[in-house]
mmCIF file of C-alpha atoms in Angstrom:
data_model
loop_
_atom_site.group_PDB
_atom_site.id
_atom_site.type_symbol
_atom_site.label_atom_id
_atom_site.label_comp_id
_atom_site.label_asym_id
_atom_site.label_seq_id
_atom_site.Cartn_x
_atom_site.Cartn_y
_atom_site.Cartn_z
ATOM 1 C CA ASP A 1 -16.016 225.312 105.832
ATOM 2 C CA ALA A 2 -12.515 226.461 106.753
ATOM 3 C CA GLY A 3 -12.881 229.736 104.917
ATOM 4 C CA VAL A 4 -10.429 231.093 102.385
ATOM 5 C CA ILE A 5 -6.966 229.713 103.029
ATOM 6 C CA GLN A 6 -3.795 231.551 102.075
ATOM 7 C CA SER A 7 -0.173 230.535 102.343
ATOM 8 C CA PRO A 8 2.321 231.511 103.419
ATOM 9 C CA ARG A 9 1.138 234.012 106.027
ATOM 10 C CA HIS A 10 4.456 235.815 105.981
ATOM 11 C CA GLU A 11 7.122 235.905 103.305
ATOM 12 C CA VAL A 12 10.450 237.683 103.456
ATOM 13 C CA THR A 13 12.576 237.586 100.345
ATOM 14 C CA GLU A 14 15.377 239.442 98.662
ATOM 15 C CA MET A 15 14.961 241.673 95.683
ATOM 16 C CA GLY A 16 15.106 239.738 92.432
ATOM 17 C CA GLN A 17 13.742 236.507 93.863
ATOM 18 C CA GLU A 18 10.573 234.810 92.691
ATOM 19 C CA VAL A 19 7.632 234.837 95.098
ATOM 20 C CA THR A 20 4.560 232.604 94.867
ATOM 21 C CA LEU A 21 1.464 233.221 96.958
ATOM 22 C CA ARG A 22 -1.220 230.573 97.232
ATOM 23 C CA CYS A 23 -4.956 230.603 97.801
ATOM 24 C CA LYS A 24 -7.684 228.031 98.324
ATOM 25 C CA PRO A 25 -11.160 229.565 97.930
ATOM 26 C CA ILE A 26 -14.334 228.474 99.653
ATOM 27 C CA SER A 27 -15.841 225.444 97.966
ATOM 28 C CA GLY A 28 -18.682 226.369 95.639
ATOM 29 C CA HIS A 29 -17.615 229.950 95.117
ATOM 30 C CA ASP A 30 -17.168 230.684 91.451
ATOM 31 C CA TYR A 31 -15.300 233.989 91.711
ATOM 32 C CA LEU A 32 -11.815 234.521 93.080
ATOM 33 C CA PHE A 33 -10.115 237.861 93.628
ATOM 34 C CA TRP A 34 -6.544 238.906 94.398
ATOM 35 C CA TYR A 35 -6.020 242.223 96.236
ATOM 36 C CA ARG A 36 -3.008 244.150 97.434
ATOM 37 C CA GLN A 37 -3.160 246.403 100.478
ATOM 38 C CA THR A 38 -0.660 249.134 101.368
ATOM 39 C CA MET A 39 -0.852 252.194 103.538
ATOM 40 C CA MET A 40 -0.275 254.482 100.584
ATOM 41 C CA ARG A 41 -2.688 252.979 98.070
ATOM 42 C CA GLY A 42 -5.222 251.205 100.243
ATOM 43 C CA LEU A 43 -6.933 248.075 98.912
ATOM 44 C CA GLU A 44 -6.300 247.462 95.206
ATOM 45 C CA LEU A 45 -7.943 244.790 93.078
ATOM 46 C CA LEU A 46 -5.243 243.068 91.041
ATOM 47 C CA ILE A 47 -7.137 240.394 89.120
ATOM 48 C CA TYR A 48 -10.242 238.267 89.361
ATOM 49 C CA PHE A 49 -11.326 234.899 87.991
ATOM 50 C CA ASN A 50 -14.727 233.447 87.171
ATOM 51 C CA ASN A 51 -14.937 229.661 86.952
ATOM 52 C CA ASN A 52 -11.122 229.513 86.848
ATOM 53 C CA VAL A 53 -10.875 231.911 83.885
ATOM 54 C CA PRO A 54 -9.136 235.291 84.339
ATOM 55 C CA ILE A 55 -11.688 237.982 83.579
ATOM 56 C CA ASP A 56 -9.968 241.264 84.353
ATOM 57 C CA ASP A 57 -6.272 241.689 85.091
ATOM 58 C CA SER A 58 -6.149 245.437 84.533
ATOM 59 C CA GLY A 59 -5.099 245.949 88.130
ATOM 60 C CA MET A 60 -1.934 243.889 87.806
ATOM 61 C CA PRO A 61 0.808 246.488 88.200
ATOM 62 C CA GLU A 62 3.223 245.147 85.587
ATOM 63 C CA ASP A 63 4.425 242.098 83.749
ATOM 64 C CA ARG A 64 6.353 240.891 86.771
ATOM 65 C CA PHE A 65 3.009 239.853 88.244
ATOM 66 C CA SER A 66 1.092 236.820 87.020
ATOM 67 C CA ALA A 67 -1.815 234.798 88.389
ATOM 68 C CA LYS A 68 -3.231 231.397 87.590
ATOM 69 C CA MET A 69 -6.179 229.311 88.646
ATOM 70 C CA PRO A 70 -5.616 225.752 87.405
ATOM 71 C CA ASN A 71 -8.741 224.421 89.121
ATOM 72 C CA ALA A 72 -11.652 225.541 91.260
ATOM 73 C CA SER A 73 -9.813 225.001 94.522
ATOM 74 C CA PHE A 74 -6.448 226.623 93.934
ATOM 75 C CA SER A 75 -4.928 229.862 92.695
ATOM 76 C CA THR A 76 -1.452 231.371 92.696
ATOM 77 C CA LEU A 77 -0.103 234.883 92.412
ATOM 78 C CA LYS A 78 3.512 235.037 91.294
ATOM 79 C CA ILE A 79 5.938 237.935 91.325
ATOM 80 C CA GLN A 80 9.115 237.487 89.306
ATOM 81 C CA PRO A 81 11.429 239.250 89.903
ATOM 82 C CA SER A 82 10.322 240.813 93.162
ATOM 83 C CA GLU A 83 11.157 244.413 94.109
ATOM 84 C CA PRO A 84 11.026 246.274 97.445
ATOM 85 C CA ARG A 85 7.993 248.269 96.267
ATOM 86 C CA ASP A 86 6.046 244.998 96.057
ATOM 87 C CA SER A 87 6.084 244.821 99.858
ATOM 88 C CA ALA A 88 2.428 244.727 100.937
ATOM 89 C CA VAL A 89 -0.265 242.464 102.295
ATOM 90 C CA TYR A 90 -1.839 240.352 99.566
ATOM 91 C CA PHE A 91 -5.382 239.098 100.075
ATOM 92 C CA CYS A 92 -7.323 236.450 98.268
ATOM 93 C CA ALA A 93 -11.127 236.568 98.406
ATOM 94 C CA SER A 94 -13.850 234.385 96.988
ATOM 95 C CA SER A 95 -17.501 234.942 96.296
ATOM 96 C CA GLN A 96 -20.584 233.915 94.574
ATOM 97 C CA LEU A 97 -21.358 236.990 92.533
ATOM 98 C CA GLY A 98 -24.525 238.845 92.085
ATOM 99 C CA ILE A 99 -26.398 241.541 93.872
ATOM 100 C CA GLY A 100 -26.229 240.974 97.602
ATOM 101 C CA TYR A 101 -23.365 238.512 97.669
ATOM 102 C CA GLU A 102 -20.448 239.415 99.885
ATOM 103 C CA GLN A 103 -16.795 238.516 99.520
ATOM 104 C CA TYR A 104 -14.969 236.218 101.909
ATOM 105 C CA PHE A 105 -11.386 237.208 102.523
ATOM 106 C CA GLY A 106 -8.435 235.105 103.518
ATOM 107 C CA PRO A 107 -6.079 236.169 106.315
ATOM 108 C CA GLY A 108 -3.577 237.612 103.841
ATOM 109 C CA THR A 109 0.094 237.104 103.080
ATOM 110 C CA ARG A 110 2.429 239.794 104.362
ATOM 111 C CA LEU A 111 5.235 240.110 101.818
ATOM 112 C CA THR A 112 8.456 241.913 102.608
ATOM 113 C CA VAL A 113 11.029 242.332 99.854
ATOM 114 C CA THR A 114 14.432 243.532 101.058
ATOM 115 C CA GLY B 1 -17.963 254.044 87.059
ATOM 116 C CA ASP B 2 -19.028 253.098 90.550
ATOM 117 C CA SER B 3 -17.293 254.774 93.469
ATOM 118 C CA VAL B 4 -17.422 254.885 97.264
ATOM 119 C CA THR B 5 -16.291 257.799 99.419
ATOM 120 C CA GLN B 6 -15.638 257.416 103.135
ATOM 121 C CA MET B 7 -14.659 259.937 105.733
ATOM 122 C CA GLU B 8 -10.952 259.990 106.401
ATOM 123 C CA GLY B 9 -9.625 258.723 109.668
ATOM 124 C CA PRO B 10 -8.440 257.989 112.104
ATOM 125 C CA VAL B 11 -11.532 258.418 114.210
ATOM 126 C CA THR B 12 -10.542 258.438 117.866
ATOM 127 C CA LEU B 13 -13.190 257.921 120.546
ATOM 128 C CA SER B 14 -13.455 257.089 124.195
ATOM 129 C CA GLU B 15 -15.183 253.898 125.231
ATOM 130 C CA GLU B 16 -19.002 254.189 125.275
ATOM 131 C CA ALA B 17 -19.007 257.152 122.885
ATOM 132 C CA CYS B 18 -21.295 257.246 119.833
ATOM 133 C CA LEU B 19 -19.857 256.434 116.447
ATOM 134 C CA THR B 20 -20.765 257.576 112.950
ATOM 135 C CA ILE B 21 -18.615 256.826 109.920
ATOM 136 C CA ASN B 22 -19.917 258.493 106.787
ATOM 137 C CA CYS B 23 -20.127 256.699 103.450
ATOM 138 C CA THR B 24 -21.561 257.973 100.181
ATOM 139 C CA TYR B 25 -21.595 256.248 96.846
ATOM 140 C CA THR B 26 -22.031 256.775 93.129
ATOM 141 C CA ALA B 27 -23.435 253.915 91.110
ATOM 142 C CA THR B 28 -25.752 253.115 88.243
ATOM 143 C CA GLY B 29 -28.593 250.733 88.823
ATOM 144 C CA TYR B 30 -29.491 249.424 92.260
ATOM 145 C CA PRO B 31 -26.381 248.245 94.094
ATOM 146 C CA SER B 32 -26.102 246.320 97.315
ATOM 147 C CA LEU B 33 -24.169 248.106 100.052
ATOM 148 C CA PHE B 34 -21.778 246.607 102.581
ATOM 149 C CA TRP B 35 -19.659 247.448 105.572
ATOM 150 C CA TYR B 36 -16.589 245.300 106.127
ATOM 151 C CA VAL B 37 -14.324 245.375 109.176
ATOM 152 C CA GLN B 38 -10.635 244.565 109.306
ATOM 153 C CA TYR B 39 -9.090 243.818 112.690
ATOM 154 C CA PRO B 40 -5.316 244.132 113.049
ATOM 155 C CA GLY B 41 -3.462 241.374 111.242
ATOM 156 C CA GLU B 42 -6.599 239.912 109.683
ATOM 157 C CA GLY B 43 -8.495 239.969 106.413
ATOM 158 C CA LEU B 44 -11.677 241.903 105.831
ATOM 159 C CA GLN B 45 -14.900 240.368 107.075
ATOM 160 C CA LEU B 46 -18.462 241.331 106.430
ATOM 161 C CA LEU B 47 -20.018 243.410 109.213
ATOM 162 C CA LEU B 48 -23.414 244.144 107.697
ATOM 163 C CA LYS B 49 -25.165 244.671 104.396
ATOM 164 C CA ALA B 50 -28.317 246.083 102.802
ATOM 165 C CA THR B 51 -29.616 245.062 99.417
ATOM 166 C CA LYS B 52 -32.304 247.635 98.663
ATOM 167 C CA ALA B 53 -33.332 251.172 99.496
ATOM 168 C CA ASP B 54 -34.480 251.831 103.085
ATOM 169 C CA ASP B 55 -33.122 248.478 104.272
ATOM 170 C CA LYS B 56 -31.237 248.601 107.552
ATOM 171 C CA GLY B 57 -28.326 246.269 108.080
ATOM 172 C CA SER B 58 -27.280 245.511 111.636
ATOM 173 C CA ASN B 59 -24.759 243.362 113.462
ATOM 174 C CA LYS B 60 -22.846 243.492 116.777
ATOM 175 C CA GLY B 61 -24.560 246.768 117.715
ATOM 176 C CA PHE B 62 -23.620 248.447 114.431
ATOM 177 C CA GLU B 63 -26.299 249.725 112.051
ATOM 178 C CA ALA B 64 -26.443 251.319 108.612
ATOM 179 C CA THR B 65 -29.450 252.335 106.523
ATOM 180 C CA TYR B 66 -29.469 252.310 102.725
ATOM 181 C CA ARG B 67 -30.520 255.871 101.757
ATOM 182 C CA LYS B 68 -31.093 256.073 98.026
ATOM 183 C CA GLU B 69 -32.173 259.717 98.078
ATOM 184 C CA THR B 70 -28.864 260.808 99.628
ATOM 185 C CA THR B 71 -26.802 257.916 98.173
ATOM 186 C CA SER B 72 -25.452 257.200 101.634
ATOM 187 C CA PHE B 73 -24.838 254.241 103.921
ATOM 188 C CA HIS B 74 -23.468 255.684 107.165
ATOM 189 C CA LEU B 75 -22.241 253.292 109.851
ATOM 190 C CA GLU B 76 -23.440 253.969 113.408
ATOM 191 C CA LYS B 77 -23.019 252.494 116.848
ATOM 192 C CA GLY B 78 -24.436 253.894 120.036
ATOM 193 C CA SER B 79 -21.675 252.836 122.411
ATOM 194 C CA VAL B 80 -18.272 251.728 121.144
ATOM 195 C CA GLN B 81 -15.905 249.372 122.927
ATOM 196 C CA VAL B 82 -12.133 249.073 122.837
ATOM 197 C CA SER B 83 -12.613 245.838 120.918
ATOM 198 C CA ASP B 84 -14.251 247.804 118.063
ATOM 199 C CA SER B 85 -10.882 249.332 117.187
ATOM 200 C CA ALA B 86 -10.345 248.325 113.561
ATOM 201 C CA VAL B 87 -10.495 249.626 110.005
ATOM 202 C CA TYR B 88 -13.971 249.877 108.488
ATOM 203 C CA PHE B 89 -14.584 249.667 104.736
ATOM 204 C CA CYS B 90 -17.732 250.719 102.920
ATOM 205 C CA ALA B 91 -18.365 248.840 99.664
ATOM 206 C CA LEU B 92 -20.953 248.329 96.967
ATOM 207 C CA SER B 93 -21.672 245.796 94.256
ATOM 208 C CA GLY B 94 -24.305 245.387 91.585
ATOM 209 C CA GLY B 95 -24.265 248.979 90.394
ATOM 210 C CA GLY B 96 -22.527 249.305 87.071
ATOM 211 C CA SER B 97 -20.750 246.031 87.793
ATOM 212 C CA TYR B 98 -21.092 243.054 90.070
ATOM 213 C CA ILE B 99 -17.439 243.484 90.987
ATOM 214 C CA PRO B 100 -17.272 245.091 94.422
ATOM 215 C CA THR B 101 -16.041 248.646 94.790
ATOM 216 C CA PHE B 102 -14.411 249.493 98.126
ATOM 217 C CA GLY B 103 -13.856 252.783 99.889
ATOM 218 C CA ARG B 104 -10.416 253.707 101.252
ATOM 219 C CA GLY B 105 -11.250 252.535 104.752
ATOM 220 C CA THR B 106 -11.632 254.470 108.015
ATOM 221 C CA SER B 107 -9.524 253.596 111.021
ATOM 222 C CA LEU B 108 -11.334 253.629 114.375
ATOM 223 C CA ILE B 109 -9.367 253.837 117.615
ATOM 224 C CA VAL B 110 -11.267 253.441 120.865
ATOM 225 C CA HIS B 111 -9.532 254.341 124.130
ATOM 226 C CA PRO B 112 -10.525 252.922 127.525
#
């Protein structure tokens, strides 16, 4: 398996623009997670899905952020409009869940909003 | 709720020195415990895990033992290499929730 795939790897955009991050989880994994990592706040869980259904989005910072999972092999995280404070590395991870199951992380998307 | 506390970094060592990164947790039930490693510019990857009390996880010379009595899962390595320089995250799942809980991460810097 190719592992979790994320695109783009780097994104530079101007404040106010829409940004869409993409993720392809590992086949057969029924949970998908979106994280944000910054120096100040560390690793933050934004939202997670089970069988394509959003379960908990309490970590989404505000209404400018939205996430979808239209099928088992694809998810998007959208920021509209983007702001400089959204600059971070965004990770997607997938897992089978239960005691003892680890998460598999993608390489991340480094977002810079100027 | 569940929580994980790691020692703050950075931890700076010379090559071949011994490493210990402390991790303690608070959880209900019987969680599984994990150490993940993040190399520069990459995502987190599993380093080792333990699923029940007294289990020892090991990988690439790293070890950690699940200590229920002290609620700890300290990461150890007898002789570190420059290539071990990375950020190490302690995590748990299956306590109050199956959703993983991560520590803040500890940066390790190994000098030649």
